[in-house]
């Protein structure tokens, strides 16, 4: 019998779709209204699927502090917009956090801060002061694949001796 991870009080077991034994799959905005809401009680291994056309306004940083897979639609129409960006602090492995098919359009500051293990795949980061900032303690566990970082004053900022794998990415 599959059991979902901890649920927010406002949700019940019918709101979670199980994709693999023990791995809940949340759908934004159908099951959870926002990615931030889904992350509030997320646990390692959570898969958050974002439906086409979803637009989420970030008025405070979206902090990802556990190993999750956030996947937008293949057409890239899921957007995170606003004045604050996304901060990844989870994990020590390249695939600790996976961001796929998302469009980040941040008006000021940093679009995406990576301070832990992260793979960014098929994402667009634009209109930010700094597109992607990779902290020195992220080490060599960051991969940016098939993505576009555009219309930023600084495309990618690397701190310390960080090594980043850039495969088919345009800056």
PDB file of N, CA and C in Angstrom, residues 104-156:
ATOM      1  N   UNK A 104      11.764  31.476 -15.612  1.00  0.00           N
ATOM      2  CA  UNK A 104      11.903  32.426 -14.506  1.00  0.00           C
ATOM      3  C   UNK A 104      12.096  33.815 -15.091  1.00  0.00           C
ATOM      4  N   UNK A 105      11.203  34.719 -14.769  1.00  0.00           N
ATOM      5  CA  UNK A 105      11.291  36.103 -15.227  1.00  0.00           C
ATOM      6  C   UNK A 105      11.267  36.991 -13.991  1.00  0.00           C
ATOM      7  N   UNK A 106      12.451  37.341 -13.507  1.00  0.00           N
ATOM      8  CA  UNK A 106      12.596  38.065 -12.241  1.00  0.00           C
ATOM      9  C   UNK A 106      13.021  39.495 -12.541  1.00  0.00           C
ATOM     10  N   UNK A 107      12.286  40.462 -11.978  1.00  0.00           N
ATOM     11  CA  UNK A 107      12.509  41.876 -12.297  1.00  0.00           C
ATOM     12  C   UNK A 107      13.790  42.446 -11.723  1.00  0.00           C
ATOM     13  N   UNK A 108      14.198  42.041 -10.544  1.00  0.00           N
ATOM     14  CA  UNK A 108      15.404  42.579  -9.938  1.00  0.00           C
ATOM     15  C   UNK A 108      16.102  41.500  -9.136  1.00  0.00           C
ATOM     16  N   UNK A 109      17.318  41.746  -8.776  1.00  0.00           N
ATOM     17  CA  UNK A 109      18.038  40.762  -7.980  1.00  0.00           C
ATOM     18  C   UNK A 109      18.478  39.560  -8.800  1.00  0.00           C
ATOM     19  N   UNK A 110      18.545  38.425  -8.139  1.00  0.00           N
ATOM     20  CA  UNK A 110      19.049  37.197  -8.753  1.00  0.00           C
ATOM     21  C   UNK A 110      17.872  36.294  -9.117  1.00  0.00           C
ATOM     22  N   UNK A 111      17.887  35.773 -10.328  1.00  0.00           N
ATOM     23  CA  UNK A 111      16.817  34.884 -10.767  1.00  0.00           C
ATOM     24  C   UNK A 111      16.858  33.544 -10.065  1.00  0.00           C
ATOM     25  N   UNK A 112      18.047  32.939  -9.991  1.00  0.00           N
ATOM     26  CA  UNK A 112      18.208  31.618  -9.402  1.00  0.00           C
ATOM     27  C   UNK A 112      19.519  31.565  -8.637  1.00  0.00           C
ATOM     28  N   UNK A 113      19.439  31.297  -7.330  1.00  0.00           N
ATOM     29  CA  UNK A 113      20.637  31.118  -6.498  1.00  0.00           C
ATOM     30  C   UNK A 113      20.762  29.636  -6.218  1.00  0.00           C
ATOM     31  N   UNK A 114      21.921  29.069  -6.525  1.00  0.00           N
ATOM     32  CA  UNK A 114      22.148  27.646  -6.274  1.00  0.00           C
ATOM     33  C   UNK A 114      23.242  27.510  -5.223  1.00  0.00           C
ATOM     34  N   UNK A 115      22.854  26.978  -4.063  1.00  0.00           N
ATOM     35  CA  UNK A 115      23.792  26.783  -2.955  1.00  0.00           C
ATOM     36  C   UNK A 115      23.811  25.317  -2.525  1.00  0.00           C
ATOM     37  N   UNK A 116      23.332  24.454  -3.389  1.00  0.00           N
ATOM     38  CA  UNK A 116      23.297  23.019  -3.122  1.00  0.00           C
ATOM     39  C   UNK A 116      23.284  22.289  -4.448  1.00  0.00           C
ATOM     40  N   UNK A 117      23.143  20.992  -4.407  1.00  0.00           N
ATOM     41  CA  UNK A 117      23.131  20.203  -5.630  1.00  0.00           C
ATOM     42  C   UNK A 117      21.911  20.498  -6.469  1.00  0.00           C
ATOM     43  N   UNK A 118      22.117  20.712  -7.775  1.00  0.00           N
ATOM     44  CA  UNK A 118      20.984  21.105  -8.614  1.00  0.00           C
ATOM     45  C   UNK A 118      21.277  20.830 -10.083  1.00  0.00           C
ATOM     46  N   UNK A 119      20.255  20.349 -10.774  1.00  0.00           N
ATOM     47  CA  UNK A 119      20.283  20.265 -12.232  1.00  0.00           C
ATOM     48  C   UNK A 119      19.169  21.153 -12.760  1.00  0.00           C
ATOM     49  N   UNK A 120      19.539  22.065 -13.639  1.00  0.00           N
ATOM     50  CA  UNK A 120      18.578  22.947 -14.307  1.00  0.00           C
ATOM     51  C   UNK A 120      18.525  22.466 -15.749  1.00  0.00           C
ATOM     52  N   UNK A 121      17.356  22.019 -16.185  1.00  0.00           N
ATOM     53  CA  UNK A 121      17.227  21.410 -17.501  1.00  0.00           C
ATOM     54  C   UNK A 121      16.085  22.060 -18.280  1.00  0.00           C
ATOM     55  N   UNK A 122      16.405  22.571 -19.453  1.00  0.00           N
ATOM     56  CA  UNK A 122      15.414  23.170 -20.353  1.00  0.00           C
ATOM     57  C   UNK A 122      14.631  24.305 -19.699  1.00  0.00           C
ATOM     58  N   UNK A 123      15.330  25.154 -18.977  1.00  0.00           N
ATOM     59  CA  UNK A 123      14.706  26.314 -18.334  1.00  0.00           C
ATOM     60  C   UNK A 123      15.155  27.595 -19.020  1.00  0.00           C
ATOM     61  N   UNK A 124      14.380  28.657 -18.829  1.00  0.00           N
ATOM     62  CA  UNK A 124      14.744  29.986 -19.313  1.00  0.00           C
ATOM     63  C   UNK A 124      14.785  30.901 -18.097  1.00  0.00           C
ATOM     64  N   UNK A 125      15.899  31.638 -17.947  1.00  0.00           N
ATOM     65  CA  UNK A 125      16.031  32.624 -16.875  1.00  0.00           C
ATOM     66  C   UNK A 125      16.272  33.950 -17.560  1.00  0.00           C
ATOM     67  N   UNK A 126      15.399  34.938 -17.267  1.00  0.00           N
ATOM     68  CA  UNK A 126      15.543  36.228 -17.946  1.00  0.00           C
ATOM     69  C   UNK A 126      15.111  37.383 -17.059  1.00  0.00           C
ATOM     70  N   UNK A 127      15.492  38.595 -17.537  1.00  0.00           N
ATOM     71  CA  UNK A 127      15.116  39.856 -16.905  1.00  0.00           C
ATOM     72  C   UNK A 127      15.574  39.987 -15.465  1.00  0.00           C
ATOM     73  N   UNK A 128      16.651  39.357 -15.131  1.00  0.00           N
ATOM     74  CA  UNK A 128      17.182  39.452 -13.777  1.00  0.00           C
ATOM     75  C   UNK A 128      18.483  40.234 -13.796  1.00  0.00           C
ATOM     76  N   UNK A 129      18.800  40.817 -12.691  1.00  0.00           N
ATOM     77  CA  UNK A 129      20.077  41.492 -12.545  1.00  0.00           C
ATOM     78  C   UNK A 129      21.202  40.476 -12.764  1.00  0.00           C
ATOM     79  N   UNK A 130      21.110  39.351 -12.039  1.00  0.00           N
ATOM     80  CA  UNK A 130      22.000  38.211 -12.239  1.00  0.00           C
ATOM     81  C   UNK A 130      21.093  37.032 -12.564  1.00  0.00           C
ATOM     82  N   UNK A 131      21.371  36.346 -13.644  1.00  0.00           N
ATOM     83  CA  UNK A 131      20.528  35.218 -14.038  1.00  0.00           C
ATOM     84  C   UNK A 131      20.637  34.068 -13.053  1.00  0.00           C
ATOM     85  N   UNK A 132      21.849  33.502 -12.937  1.00  0.00           N
ATOM     86  CA  UNK A 132      22.090  32.370 -12.049  1.00  0.00           C
ATOM     87  C   UNK A 132      23.339  32.659 -11.233  1.00  0.00           C
ATOM     88  N   UNK A 133      23.204  32.588  -9.916  1.00  0.00           N
ATOM     89  CA  UNK A 133      24.355  32.753  -9.026  1.00  0.00           C
ATOM     90  C   UNK A 133      24.612  31.415  -8.356  1.00  0.00           C
ATOM     91  N   UNK A 134      25.844  30.929  -8.502  1.00  0.00           N
ATOM     92  CA  UNK A 134      26.194  29.629  -7.935  1.00  0.00           C
ATOM     93  C   UNK A 134      27.191  29.855  -6.811  1.00  0.00           C
ATOM     94  N   UNK A 135      26.777  29.527  -5.592  1.00  0.00           N
ATOM     95  CA  UNK A 135      27.588  29.753  -4.392  1.00  0.00           C
ATOM     96  C   UNK A 135      28.770  28.800  -4.351  1.00  0.00           C
ATOM     97  N   UNK A 136      29.848  29.220  -3.690  1.00  0.00           N
ATOM     98  CA  UNK A 136      31.066  28.415  -3.639  1.00  0.00           C
ATOM     99  C   UNK A 136      30.847  27.065  -2.978  1.00  0.00           C
ATOM    100  N   UNK A 137      29.972  26.990  -1.981  1.00  0.00           N
ATOM    101  CA  UNK A 137      29.775  25.708  -1.302  1.00  0.00           C
ATOM    102  C   UNK A 137      28.871  24.758  -2.085  1.00  0.00           C
ATOM    103  N   UNK A 138      28.416  25.161  -3.280  1.00  0.00           N
ATOM    104  CA  UNK A 138      27.680  24.230  -4.137  1.00  0.00           C
ATOM    105  C   UNK A 138      28.641  23.210  -4.727  1.00  0.00           C
ATOM    106  N   UNK A 139      29.956  23.550  -4.736  1.00  0.00           N
ATOM    107  CA  UNK A 139      30.973  22.614  -5.227  1.00  0.00           C
ATOM    108  C   UNK A 139      30.800  22.311  -6.699  1.00  0.00           C
ATOM    109  N   UNK A 140      30.925  21.057  -7.047  1.00  0.00           N
ATOM    110  CA  UNK A 140      30.836  20.671  -8.451  1.00  0.00           C
ATOM    111  C   UNK A 140      29.570  19.854  -8.706  1.00  0.00           C
ATOM    112  N   UNK A 141      28.523  20.164  -7.999  1.00  0.00           N
ATOM    113  CA  UNK A 141      27.294  19.389  -8.130  1.00  0.00           C
ATOM    114  C   UNK A 141      26.177  20.211  -8.791  1.00  0.00           C
ATOM    115  N   UNK A 142      26.564  21.048  -9.743  1.00  0.00           N
ATOM    116  CA  UNK A 142      25.591  21.883 -10.449  1.00  0.00           C
ATOM    117  C   UNK A 142      25.705  21.615 -11.946  1.00  0.00           C
ATOM    118  N   UNK A 143      24.572  21.419 -12.575  1.00  0.00           N
ATOM    119  CA  UNK A 143      24.535  21.179 -14.003  1.00  0.00           C
ATOM    120  C   UNK A 143      23.413  22.028 -14.606  1.00  0.00           C
ATOM    121  N   UNK A 144      23.751  22.788 -15.643  1.00  0.00           N
ATOM    122  CA  UNK A 144      22.766  23.595 -16.353  1.00  0.00           C
ATOM    123  C   UNK A 144      22.757  23.074 -17.785  1.00  0.00           C
ATOM    124  N   UNK A 145      21.651  22.435 -18.157  1.00  0.00           N
ATOM    125  CA  UNK A 145      21.578  21.727 -19.423  1.00  0.00           C
ATOM    126  C   UNK A 145      20.449  22.265 -20.296  1.00  0.00           C
ATOM    127  N   UNK A 146      20.724  22.445 -21.575  1.00  0.00           N
ATOM    128  CA  UNK A 146      19.716  22.835 -22.567  1.00  0.00           C
ATOM    129  C   UNK A 146      18.851  24.000 -22.091  1.00  0.00           C
ATOM    130  N   UNK A 147      19.478  24.975 -21.460  1.00  0.00           N
ATOM    131  CA  UNK A 147      18.755  26.122 -20.902  1.00  0.00           C
ATOM    132  C   UNK A 147      19.209  27.416 -21.561  1.00  0.00           C
ATOM    133  N   UNK A 148      18.451  28.482 -21.310  1.00  0.00           N
ATOM    134  CA  UNK A 148      18.783  29.808 -21.837  1.00  0.00           C
ATOM    135  C   UNK A 148      18.787  30.787 -20.672  1.00  0.00           C
ATOM    136  N   UNK A 149      19.876  31.553 -20.551  1.00  0.00           N
ATOM    137  CA  UNK A 149      19.954  32.643 -19.572  1.00  0.00           C
ATOM    138  C   UNK A 149      20.112  33.906 -20.410  1.00  0.00           C
ATOM    139  N   UNK A 150      19.106  34.789 -20.369  1.00  0.00           N
ATOM    140  CA  UNK A 150      19.111  35.939 -21.275  1.00  0.00           C
ATOM    141  C   UNK A 150      18.589  37.193 -20.592  1.00  0.00           C
ATOM    142  N   UNK A 151      18.905  38.343 -21.216  1.00  0.00           N
ATOM    143  CA  UNK A 151      18.443  39.652 -20.748  1.00  0.00           C
ATOM    144  C   UNK A 151      18.778  39.907 -19.283  1.00  0.00           C
ATOM    145  N   UNK A 152      19.957  39.480 -18.866  1.00  0.00           N
ATOM    146  CA  UNK A 152      20.429  39.688 -17.497  1.00  0.00           C
ATOM    147  C   UNK A 152      21.712  40.514 -17.572  1.00  0.00           C
ATOM    148  N   UNK A 153      21.951  41.350 -16.568  1.00  0.00           N
ATOM    149  CA  UNK A 153      23.215  42.099 -16.538  1.00  0.00           C
ATOM    150  C   UNK A 153      24.391  41.146 -16.455  1.00  0.00           C
ATOM    151  N   UNK A 154      24.259  40.106 -15.619  1.00  0.00           N
ATOM    152  CA  UNK A 154      25.270  39.054 -15.487  1.00  0.00           C
ATOM    153  C   UNK A 154      24.557  37.740 -15.726  1.00  0.00           C
ATOM    154  N   UNK A 155      25.039  36.943 -16.663  1.00  0.00           N
ATOM    155  CA  UNK A 155      24.375  35.682 -16.983  1.00  0.00           C
ATOM    156  C   UNK A 155      24.512  34.662 -15.864  1.00  0.00           C
ATOM    157  N   UNK A 156      25.759  34.221 -15.621  1.00  0.00           N
ATOM    158  CA  UNK A 156      26.027  33.249 -14.559  1.00  0.00           C
ATOM    159  C   UNK A 156      27.187  33.760 -13.726  1.00  0.00           C
TER     160      UNK A 156
END
